[in-house]
Amino acid sequence: MTPSTTDPAPSSDQFNRSLGLLDSTLIVSGSMIGSGIFIVTASMARNLGSPGWLMMLWIMTGILTVAAALSYGELAGMMPKAGGQYVYIQRAYNPLLGFVYGWTVFTVIQTGTIAAVAVAFTKFTAVFVPALNPENAWFAIGPVTFSLGKFYAIGSIVLLTWLNSRGVQSGKLIQNVFTSAKLVALFGLILLGIGFGVANGSLSANFQDVWTATKTVVDPITNAVSITPLVGSALLLAFGVSMIGSLFSADAWNNVTFIAGEIKNPSRNIPLSLFFGTLLVTTIYALANIAYLAVLPLKGMPDAATVMGRGMQFAEFDRIGTAAASLVFGDVAVGIMAVLIMVSTFGCNNGLILAGARLYYAMAVDGLFLKSAGKLNKNSVPGAALWLQCGWASMLCLSGKYGDLLDYCTFASLLFYIITIGGLFRLRAKEPNTERPYRAFGYPIVPAIYMLAGIAICLILLIDPQTRFNTGMGLVIAGIGVPVYYWTTRSQVRT
């Protein structure tokens, strides 16, 4: 039987609605801020070589993210139930497209991100416990290596899954504490960094040449540096490719829609939390990059002996946050940043684990996922869905392939955002009289701008030789969901 696109989940009223506006906002911002903001700016600085274009990239990312969040607010108000974006796509289009989205989220987007964040947590824990470093492998079986670090990463996923299986209050407490801690720490570091830069003149030095864009490439064999001026289409391609890093760092804001069944007054609080959470993170990311520019020179050389000589472009291991902090705090900066990123990634993964299971629950209720995932445990949370998510994310940790999978599906994730916002237009036409407690800000202009910008970025990723393969693989992974859907629904009919 084809699942209904309008009927509410039969067991959704069993959820415990205990999350308020502040809790929801902290889930949005906490899920967004992981380790990306401390790392990805280095590669952007190499790709663009211009402080003006670098800041423009982060501002554009923020505008697009907030625009998407404002558009999602209307859909969240119309459909305030567990599953979020999966439910929106299913109702606006059809069950097949909704399933393909859910399939991609489970196989890669959510679980792959959980694995990647857990490994980042482990890498920065290794600053204090060197045995956790990835090079300390025990043994290998084919392409799979076994190490203490991998099992530590898996352990962190298991711990957070267990805590969240004890009830939404447990997950809420972890999220609120860790997100509040990292927000306070980030604001403190930003203020100190900007103050330091204003005092020593680094900020004004970086902005002497604002818009001259260049691409810096290091030959992996000779270590020779080549610098290519960027103008016209070359600049547009470099800008679009660089935006992958910033978009990934600003992703996961939609996770709050998955847990609508546990939010008080979701028709009001989800749209507001989407707006406040994305605006808060957008502001933090812009200020963090100003702080980097205030402390470090943008340009540098890979073989320089000092942090200043390496600059933003060649911060060691791309850890630009640590490089900037080392000039403010000295030798203790490595430890300070390691603790901050551990707090950030642990809190980020809590939000991802908490939210993701609710999407699989909604799919299971529709008969499109394992039946056990559609049941709530004694603590009124989808315990089986949580542990299934934990198992697959742990397998990705062990395989070490989550990074490749994430690269493949960054394109697919952006594509589903475009499709979902396109659903806003479809539902306005299909269901003009449906109650809409919140209407998308700036409709139709703001949603249309997001869709056009998103399509442009997708086209750039399809054209650019550096990203063409990963983009194609993302489409393949999503496309595999189509035969899986027909196999799943065919099995339902037979039973």
PDB file of C-alpha atoms in Angstrom, residues 196-439:
ATOM      1  CA  PHE A 196      44.792  41.595  19.242  1.00  0.00           C
ATOM      2  CA  GLY A 197      44.663  42.302  15.508  1.00  0.00           C
ATOM      3  CA  VAL A 198      43.550  45.902  15.886  1.00  0.00           C
ATOM      4  CA  ALA A 199      46.425  46.480  18.304  1.00  0.00           C
ATOM      5  CA  ASN A 200      49.158  44.996  16.066  1.00  0.00           C
ATOM      6  CA  GLY A 201      47.861  46.199  12.686  1.00  0.00           C
ATOM      7  CA  SER A 202      47.354  42.797  11.016  1.00  0.00           C
ATOM      8  CA  LEU A 203      43.745  43.523  10.094  1.00  0.00           C
ATOM      9  CA  SER A 204      44.528  46.722   8.192  1.00  0.00           C
ATOM     10  CA  ALA A 205      47.489  45.004   6.456  1.00  0.00           C
ATOM     11  CA  ASN A 206      45.249  42.233   5.116  1.00  0.00           C
ATOM     12  CA  PHE A 207      42.759  44.729   3.730  1.00  0.00           C
ATOM     13  CA  GLN A 208      45.269  46.833   1.789  1.00  0.00           C
ATOM     14  CA  ASP A 209      44.466  44.760  -1.312  1.00  0.00           C
ATOM     15  CA  VAL A 210      40.880  43.620  -0.889  1.00  0.00           C
ATOM     16  CA  TRP A 211      39.651  42.222  -4.195  1.00  0.00           C
ATOM     17  CA  THR A 212      42.671  40.868  -6.116  1.00  0.00           C
ATOM     18  CA  ALA A 213      41.896  37.148  -6.278  1.00  0.00           C
ATOM     19  CA  THR A 214      44.537  34.452  -6.830  1.00  0.00           C
ATOM     20  CA  LYS A 215      44.677  30.675  -6.581  1.00  0.00           C
ATOM     21  CA  THR A 216      47.693  29.214  -4.778  1.00  0.00           C
ATOM     22  CA  VAL A 217      48.671  25.613  -5.524  1.00  0.00           C
ATOM     23  CA  VAL A 218      51.570  23.632  -4.040  1.00  0.00           C
ATOM     24  CA  ASP A 219      53.179  20.886  -6.115  1.00  0.00           C
ATOM     25  CA  PRO A 220      53.080  17.750  -3.912  1.00  0.00           C
ATOM     26  CA  ILE A 221      56.434  16.501  -5.280  1.00  0.00           C
ATOM     27  CA  THR A 222      58.620  19.594  -5.603  1.00  0.00           C
ATOM     28  CA  ASN A 223      56.757  21.728  -3.032  1.00  0.00           C
ATOM     29  CA  ALA A 224      56.919  24.557  -5.564  1.00  0.00           C
ATOM     30  CA  VAL A 225      54.200  27.196  -5.214  1.00  0.00           C
ATOM     31  CA  SER A 226      52.264  28.480  -8.230  1.00  0.00           C
ATOM     32  CA  ILE A 227      49.962  31.511  -7.997  1.00  0.00           C
ATOM     33  CA  THR A 228      47.320  32.059 -10.686  1.00  0.00           C
ATOM     34  CA  PRO A 229      45.301  35.302 -11.005  1.00  0.00           C
ATOM     35  CA  LEU A 230      41.531  34.740 -10.957  1.00  0.00           C
ATOM     36  CA  VAL A 231      39.147  36.796 -13.057  1.00  0.00           C
ATOM     37  CA  GLY A 232      35.837  36.190 -14.801  1.00  0.00           C
ATOM     38  CA  SER A 233      34.711  32.580 -15.073  1.00  0.00           C
ATOM     39  CA  ALA A 234      37.838  31.295 -13.272  1.00  0.00           C
ATOM     40  CA  LEU A 235      36.953  33.415 -10.246  1.00  0.00           C
ATOM     41  CA  LEU A 236      33.326  32.275 -10.387  1.00  0.00           C
ATOM     42  CA  LEU A 237      34.388  28.607 -10.446  1.00  0.00           C
ATOM     43  CA  ALA A 238      36.846  29.095  -7.569  1.00  0.00           C
ATOM     44  CA  PHE A 239      34.173  30.912  -5.550  1.00  0.00           C
ATOM     45  CA  GLY A 240      31.597  28.173  -6.117  1.00  0.00           C
ATOM     46  CA  VAL A 241      34.002  25.331  -5.299  1.00  0.00           C
ATOM     47  CA  SER A 242      35.226  27.136  -2.169  1.00  0.00           C
ATOM     48  CA  MET A 243      31.659  27.552  -0.974  1.00  0.00           C
ATOM     49  CA  ILE A 244      31.435  23.781  -0.446  1.00  0.00           C
ATOM     50  CA  GLY A 245      33.529  24.181   2.708  1.00  0.00           C
ATOM     51  CA  SER A 246      31.461  27.009   4.131  1.00  0.00           C
ATOM     52  CA  LEU A 247      28.141  25.363   3.244  1.00  0.00           C
ATOM     53  CA  PHE A 248      29.261  22.132   4.929  1.00  0.00           C
ATOM     54  CA  SER A 249      30.301  24.120   8.020  1.00  0.00           C
ATOM     55  CA  ALA A 250      26.864  25.759   8.082  1.00  0.00           C
ATOM     56  CA  ASP A 251      24.894  22.586   7.392  1.00  0.00           C
ATOM     57  CA  ALA A 252      22.601  20.543   9.693  1.00  0.00           C
ATOM     58  CA  TRP A 253      20.413  23.525  10.627  1.00  0.00           C
ATOM     59  CA  ASN A 254      17.439  21.580   9.238  1.00  0.00           C
ATOM     60  CA  ASN A 255      17.846  18.859  11.900  1.00  0.00           C
ATOM     61  CA  VAL A 256      15.456  20.651  14.238  1.00  0.00           C
ATOM     62  CA  THR A 257      12.619  19.891  11.807  1.00  0.00           C
ATOM     63  CA  PHE A 258      13.152  16.156  12.396  1.00  0.00           C
ATOM     64  CA  ILE A 259      12.185  16.475  16.071  1.00  0.00           C
ATOM     65  CA  ALA A 260       8.973  18.469  15.634  1.00  0.00           C
ATOM     66  CA  GLY A 261       7.078  15.823  17.613  1.00  0.00           C
ATOM     67  CA  GLU A 262       8.979  16.796  20.778  1.00  0.00           C
ATOM     68  CA  ILE A 263       8.839  20.596  20.480  1.00  0.00           C
ATOM     69  CA  LYS A 264       6.265  22.674  22.325  1.00  0.00           C
ATOM     70  CA  ASN A 265       4.074  24.712  19.988  1.00  0.00           C
ATOM     71  CA  PRO A 266       6.119  23.552  16.954  1.00  0.00           C
ATOM     72  CA  SER A 267       4.225  25.709  14.456  1.00  0.00           C
ATOM     73  CA  ARG A 268       5.679  28.748  16.216  1.00  0.00           C
ATOM     74  CA  ASN A 269       8.919  27.533  17.773  1.00  0.00           C
ATOM     75  CA  ILE A 270      10.445  25.687  14.819  1.00  0.00           C
ATOM     76  CA  PRO A 271      10.302  28.667  12.406  1.00  0.00           C
ATOM     77  CA  LEU A 272      11.654  30.980  15.122  1.00  0.00           C
ATOM     78  CA  SER A 273      14.432  28.576  16.142  1.00  0.00           C
ATOM     79  CA  LEU A 274      15.466  28.145  12.507  1.00  0.00           C
ATOM     80  CA  PHE A 275      15.769  31.903  12.098  1.00  0.00           C
ATOM     81  CA  PHE A 276      17.487  32.667  15.416  1.00  0.00           C
ATOM     82  CA  GLY A 277      19.826  29.653  15.221  1.00  0.00           C
ATOM     83  CA  THR A 278      21.028  30.245  11.653  1.00  0.00           C
ATOM     84  CA  LEU A 279      21.379  33.995  12.219  1.00  0.00           C
ATOM     85  CA  LEU A 280      23.445  33.379  15.367  1.00  0.00           C
ATOM     86  CA  VAL A 281      25.810  30.951  13.626  1.00  0.00           C
ATOM     87  CA  THR A 282      26.084  33.171  10.545  1.00  0.00           C
ATOM     88  CA  THR A 283      27.173  36.044  12.775  1.00  0.00           C
ATOM     89  CA  ILE A 284      29.696  33.879  14.635  1.00  0.00           C
ATOM     90  CA  TYR A 285      31.208  32.546  11.406  1.00  0.00           C
ATOM     91  CA  ALA A 286      31.605  36.024   9.906  1.00  0.00           C
ATOM     92  CA  LEU A 287      33.188  37.357  13.111  1.00  0.00           C
ATOM     93  CA  ALA A 288      35.490  34.319  13.396  1.00  0.00           C
ATOM     94  CA  ASN A 289      36.869  34.998   9.923  1.00  0.00           C
ATOM     95  CA  ILE A 290      37.377  38.656  10.760  1.00  0.00           C
ATOM     96  CA  ALA A 291      39.302  37.470  13.823  1.00  0.00           C
ATOM     97  CA  TYR A 292      41.475  35.217  11.630  1.00  0.00           C
ATOM     98  CA  LEU A 293      42.192  38.140   9.314  1.00  0.00           C
ATOM     99  CA  ALA A 294      42.920  40.319  12.338  1.00  0.00           C
ATOM    100  CA  VAL A 295      45.541  37.932  13.717  1.00  0.00           C
ATOM    101  CA  LEU A 296      47.135  36.200  10.693  1.00  0.00           C
ATOM    102  CA  PRO A 297      48.291  37.408   7.279  1.00  0.00           C
ATOM    103  CA  LEU A 298      46.093  35.847   4.618  1.00  0.00           C
ATOM    104  CA  LYS A 299      48.992  34.852   2.361  1.00  0.00           C
ATOM    105  CA  GLY A 300      51.929  32.708   3.370  1.00  0.00           C
ATOM    106  CA  MET A 301      54.380  30.018   2.303  1.00  0.00           C
ATOM    107  CA  PRO A 302      54.077  26.290   3.067  1.00  0.00           C
ATOM    108  CA  ASP A 303      57.729  25.928   4.155  1.00  0.00           C
ATOM    109  CA  ALA A 304      57.802  28.973   6.440  1.00  0.00           C
ATOM    110  CA  ALA A 305      59.163  28.360   9.943  1.00  0.00           C
ATOM    111  CA  THR A 306      56.677  30.558  11.812  1.00  0.00           C
ATOM    112  CA  VAL A 307      52.905  30.766  12.169  1.00  0.00           C
ATOM    113  CA  MET A 308      52.952  34.263  10.679  1.00  0.00           C
ATOM    114  CA  GLY A 309      55.072  33.083   7.769  1.00  0.00           C
ATOM    115  CA  ARG A 310      52.650  30.272   6.929  1.00  0.00           C
ATOM    116  CA  GLY A 311      49.700  32.639   7.178  1.00  0.00           C
ATOM    117  CA  MET A 312      46.078  31.603   6.813  1.00  0.00           C
ATOM    118  CA  GLN A 313      46.749  29.763   3.557  1.00  0.00           C
ATOM    119  CA  PHE A 314      49.207  27.287   5.047  1.00  0.00           C
ATOM    120  CA  ALA A 315      48.223  26.952   8.676  1.00  0.00           C
ATOM    121  CA  GLU A 316      49.596  23.621   9.911  1.00  0.00           C
ATOM    122  CA  PHE A 317      47.166  20.800   8.988  1.00  0.00           C
ATOM    123  CA  ASP A 318      44.759  23.622   7.976  1.00  0.00           C
ATOM    124  CA  ARG A 319      44.080  24.225  11.696  1.00  0.00           C
ATOM    125  CA  ILE A 320      43.619  27.931  11.244  1.00  0.00           C
ATOM    126  CA  GLY A 321      41.812  28.357  14.572  1.00  0.00           C
ATOM    127  CA  THR A 322      44.790  26.900  16.444  1.00  0.00           C
ATOM    128  CA  ALA A 323      47.245  29.025  14.435  1.00  0.00           C
ATOM    129  CA  ALA A 324      45.353  32.214  15.282  1.00  0.00           C
ATOM    130  CA  ALA A 325      44.993  31.276  18.951  1.00  0.00           C
ATOM    131  CA  SER A 326      48.730  30.542  19.225  1.00  0.00           C
ATOM    132  CA  LEU A 327      49.528  34.205  18.557  1.00  0.00           C
ATOM    133  CA  VAL A 328      47.084  35.338  21.234  1.00  0.00           C
ATOM    134  CA  PHE A 329      47.722  32.706  23.919  1.00  0.00           C
ATOM    135  CA  GLY A 330      51.190  31.373  23.093  1.00  0.00           C
ATOM    136  CA  ASP A 331      52.158  27.731  23.653  1.00  0.00           C
ATOM    137  CA  VAL A 332      48.971  26.853  25.547  1.00  0.00           C
ATOM    138  CA  ALA A 333      46.865  27.661  22.469  1.00  0.00           C
ATOM    139  CA  VAL A 334      47.014  24.094  21.153  1.00  0.00           C
ATOM    140  CA  GLY A 335      45.449  22.784  24.351  1.00  0.00           C
ATOM    141  CA  ILE A 336      42.865  25.573  24.525  1.00  0.00           C
ATOM    142  CA  MET A 337      41.715  25.002  20.949  1.00  0.00           C
ATOM    143  CA  ALA A 338      41.721  21.226  21.386  1.00  0.00           C
ATOM    144  CA  VAL A 339      39.371  21.525  24.369  1.00  0.00           C
ATOM    145  CA  LEU A 340      37.125  23.975  22.504  1.00  0.00           C
ATOM    146  CA  ILE A 341      36.872  21.723  19.451  1.00  0.00           C
ATOM    147  CA  MET A 342      36.253  18.668  21.641  1.00  0.00           C
ATOM    148  CA  VAL A 343      33.355  20.517  23.302  1.00  0.00           C
ATOM    149  CA  SER A 344      32.125  21.752  19.922  1.00  0.00           C
ATOM    150  CA  THR A 345      32.211  18.365  18.168  1.00  0.00           C
ATOM    151  CA  PHE A 346      30.743  16.442  21.112  1.00  0.00           C
ATOM    152  CA  GLY A 347      27.803  18.853  21.324  1.00  0.00           C
ATOM    153  CA  CYS A 348      27.410  18.856  17.543  1.00  0.00           C
ATOM    154  CA  ASN A 349      27.189  15.069  17.417  1.00  0.00           C
ATOM    155  CA  ASN A 350      24.642  15.019  20.219  1.00  0.00           C
ATOM    156  CA  GLY A 351      22.329  17.187  18.110  1.00  0.00           C
ATOM    157  CA  LEU A 352      22.885  15.080  14.993  1.00  0.00           C
ATOM    158  CA  ILE A 353      22.244  11.814  16.846  1.00  0.00           C
ATOM    159  CA  LEU A 354      19.182  13.172  18.643  1.00  0.00           C
ATOM    160  CA  ALA A 355      17.560  14.501  15.458  1.00  0.00           C
ATOM    161  CA  GLY A 356      18.462  11.903  12.845  1.00  0.00           C
ATOM    162  CA  ALA A 357      16.637   9.015  14.509  1.00  0.00           C
ATOM    163  CA  ARG A 358      13.321  10.907  14.300  1.00  0.00           C
ATOM    164  CA  LEU A 359      13.509  10.954  10.507  1.00  0.00           C
ATOM    165  CA  TYR A 360      13.985   7.160  10.330  1.00  0.00           C
ATOM    166  CA  TYR A 361      11.099   6.816  12.801  1.00  0.00           C
ATOM    167  CA  ALA A 362       8.826   8.763  10.435  1.00  0.00           C
ATOM    168  CA  MET A 363       9.935   6.608   7.490  1.00  0.00           C
ATOM    169  CA  ALA A 364       9.279   3.423   9.479  1.00  0.00           C
ATOM    170  CA  VAL A 365       5.783   4.609  10.392  1.00  0.00           C
ATOM    171  CA  ASP A 366       5.158   5.009   6.645  1.00  0.00           C
ATOM    172  CA  GLY A 367       6.429   1.466   6.079  1.00  0.00           C
ATOM    173  CA  LEU A 368       9.590   2.670   4.320  1.00  0.00           C
ATOM    174  CA  PHE A 369      12.190   1.682   6.912  1.00  0.00           C
ATOM    175  CA  LEU A 370      12.799  -1.204   9.292  1.00  0.00           C
ATOM    176  CA  LYS A 371       9.601  -1.774  11.271  1.00  0.00           C
ATOM    177  CA  SER A 372      11.324  -1.664  14.653  1.00  0.00           C
ATOM    178  CA  ALA A 373      12.492   1.914  13.989  1.00  0.00           C
ATOM    179  CA  GLY A 374       8.857   3.063  14.033  1.00  0.00           C
ATOM    180  CA  LYS A 375       8.365   2.335  17.733  1.00  0.00           C
ATOM    181  CA  LEU A 376       9.067   4.483  20.761  1.00  0.00           C
ATOM    182  CA  ASN A 377      10.783   2.981  23.784  1.00  0.00           C
ATOM    183  CA  LYS A 378       9.693   3.385  27.414  1.00  0.00           C
ATOM    184  CA  ASN A 379      11.362   6.823  27.460  1.00  0.00           C
ATOM    185  CA  SER A 380       9.181   8.037  24.544  1.00  0.00           C
ATOM    186  CA  VAL A 381      12.055   8.192  22.067  1.00  0.00           C
ATOM    187  CA  PRO A 382      12.701   6.015  18.961  1.00  0.00           C
ATOM    188  CA  GLY A 383      15.283   3.789  20.634  1.00  0.00           C
ATOM    189  CA  ALA A 384      15.625   1.243  17.823  1.00  0.00           C
ATOM    190  CA  ALA A 385      16.130   4.025  15.244  1.00  0.00           C
ATOM    191  CA  LEU A 386      18.827   5.546  17.461  1.00  0.00           C
ATOM    192  CA  TRP A 387      20.739   2.256  17.684  1.00  0.00           C
ATOM    193  CA  LEU A 388      20.382   1.517  13.955  1.00  0.00           C
ATOM    194  CA  GLN A 389      21.846   4.946  13.229  1.00  0.00           C
ATOM    195  CA  CYS A 390      24.608   4.255  15.754  1.00  0.00           C
ATOM    196  CA  GLY A 391      25.476   0.948  14.103  1.00  0.00           C
ATOM    197  CA  TRP A 392      25.793   2.339  10.588  1.00  0.00           C
ATOM    198  CA  ALA A 393      27.714   5.454  11.699  1.00  0.00           C
ATOM    199  CA  SER A 394      30.104   3.177  13.626  1.00  0.00           C
ATOM    200  CA  MET A 395      30.649   1.054  10.522  1.00  0.00           C
ATOM    201  CA  LEU A 396      31.529   4.202   8.583  1.00  0.00           C
ATOM    202  CA  CYS A 397      33.978   5.174  11.334  1.00  0.00           C
ATOM    203  CA  LEU A 398      35.642   1.781  11.090  1.00  0.00           C
ATOM    204  CA  SER A 399      35.770   1.806   7.295  1.00  0.00           C
ATOM    205  CA  GLY A 400      37.337   5.254   7.117  1.00  0.00           C
ATOM    206  CA  LYS A 401      35.254   5.988   3.993  1.00  0.00           C
ATOM    207  CA  TYR A 402      32.902   8.534   5.568  1.00  0.00           C
ATOM    208  CA  GLY A 403      35.032  11.410   4.254  1.00  0.00           C
ATOM    209  CA  ASP A 404      34.676  10.240   0.658  1.00  0.00           C
ATOM    210  CA  LEU A 405      30.948   9.662   1.135  1.00  0.00           C
ATOM    211  CA  LEU A 406      30.477  13.135   2.579  1.00  0.00           C
ATOM    212  CA  ASP A 407      32.255  14.654  -0.412  1.00  0.00           C
ATOM    213  CA  TYR A 408      29.992  12.668  -2.710  1.00  0.00           C
ATOM    214  CA  CYS A 409      26.819  13.818  -0.976  1.00  0.00           C
ATOM    215  CA  THR A 410      27.537  17.483  -0.324  1.00  0.00           C
ATOM    216  CA  PHE A 411      26.059  18.083  -3.760  1.00  0.00           C
ATOM    217  CA  ALA A 412      23.085  15.808  -3.034  1.00  0.00           C
ATOM    218  CA  SER A 413      22.424  17.594   0.262  1.00  0.00           C
ATOM    219  CA  LEU A 414      22.335  20.979  -1.479  1.00  0.00           C
ATOM    220  CA  LEU A 415      20.114  19.532  -4.196  1.00  0.00           C
ATOM    221  CA  PHE A 416      17.575  18.357  -1.601  1.00  0.00           C
ATOM    222  CA  TYR A 417      17.503  21.818  -0.034  1.00  0.00           C
ATOM    223  CA  ILE A 418      16.613  23.232  -3.453  1.00  0.00           C
ATOM    224  CA  ILE A 419      13.971  20.547  -3.981  1.00  0.00           C
ATOM    225  CA  THR A 420      12.439  21.185  -0.552  1.00  0.00           C
ATOM    226  CA  ILE A 421      12.184  24.933  -1.106  1.00  0.00           C
ATOM    227  CA  GLY A 422      10.726  24.201  -4.532  1.00  0.00           C
ATOM    228  CA  GLY A 423       8.085  22.252  -2.596  1.00  0.00           C
ATOM    229  CA  LEU A 424       7.081  25.521  -0.938  1.00  0.00           C
ATOM    230  CA  PHE A 425       5.961  26.828  -4.335  1.00  0.00           C
ATOM    231  CA  ARG A 426       4.209  23.546  -5.179  1.00  0.00           C
ATOM    232  CA  LEU A 427       2.270  23.503  -1.917  1.00  0.00           C
ATOM    233  CA  ARG A 428       1.198  27.118  -2.333  1.00  0.00           C
ATOM    234  CA  ALA A 429      -0.331  26.041  -5.665  1.00  0.00           C
ATOM    235  CA  LYS A 430      -1.651  22.615  -4.566  1.00  0.00           C
ATOM    236  CA  GLU A 431      -2.975  23.590  -1.139  1.00  0.00           C
ATOM    237  CA  PRO A 432      -3.739  27.316  -1.204  1.00  0.00           C
ATOM    238  CA  ASN A 433      -6.269  27.046   1.630  1.00  0.00           C
ATOM    239  CA  THR A 434      -4.137  24.989   4.023  1.00  0.00           C
ATOM    240  CA  GLU A 435      -3.499  26.743   7.329  1.00  0.00           C
ATOM    241  CA  ARG A 436      -0.042  28.343   7.426  1.00  0.00           C
ATOM    242  CA  PRO A 437       0.761  29.656  10.922  1.00  0.00           C
ATOM    243  CA  TYR A 438       3.930  31.188   9.503  1.00  0.00           C
ATOM    244  CA  ARG A 439       4.440  32.397   5.938  1.00  0.00           C
TER     245      ARG A 439
END
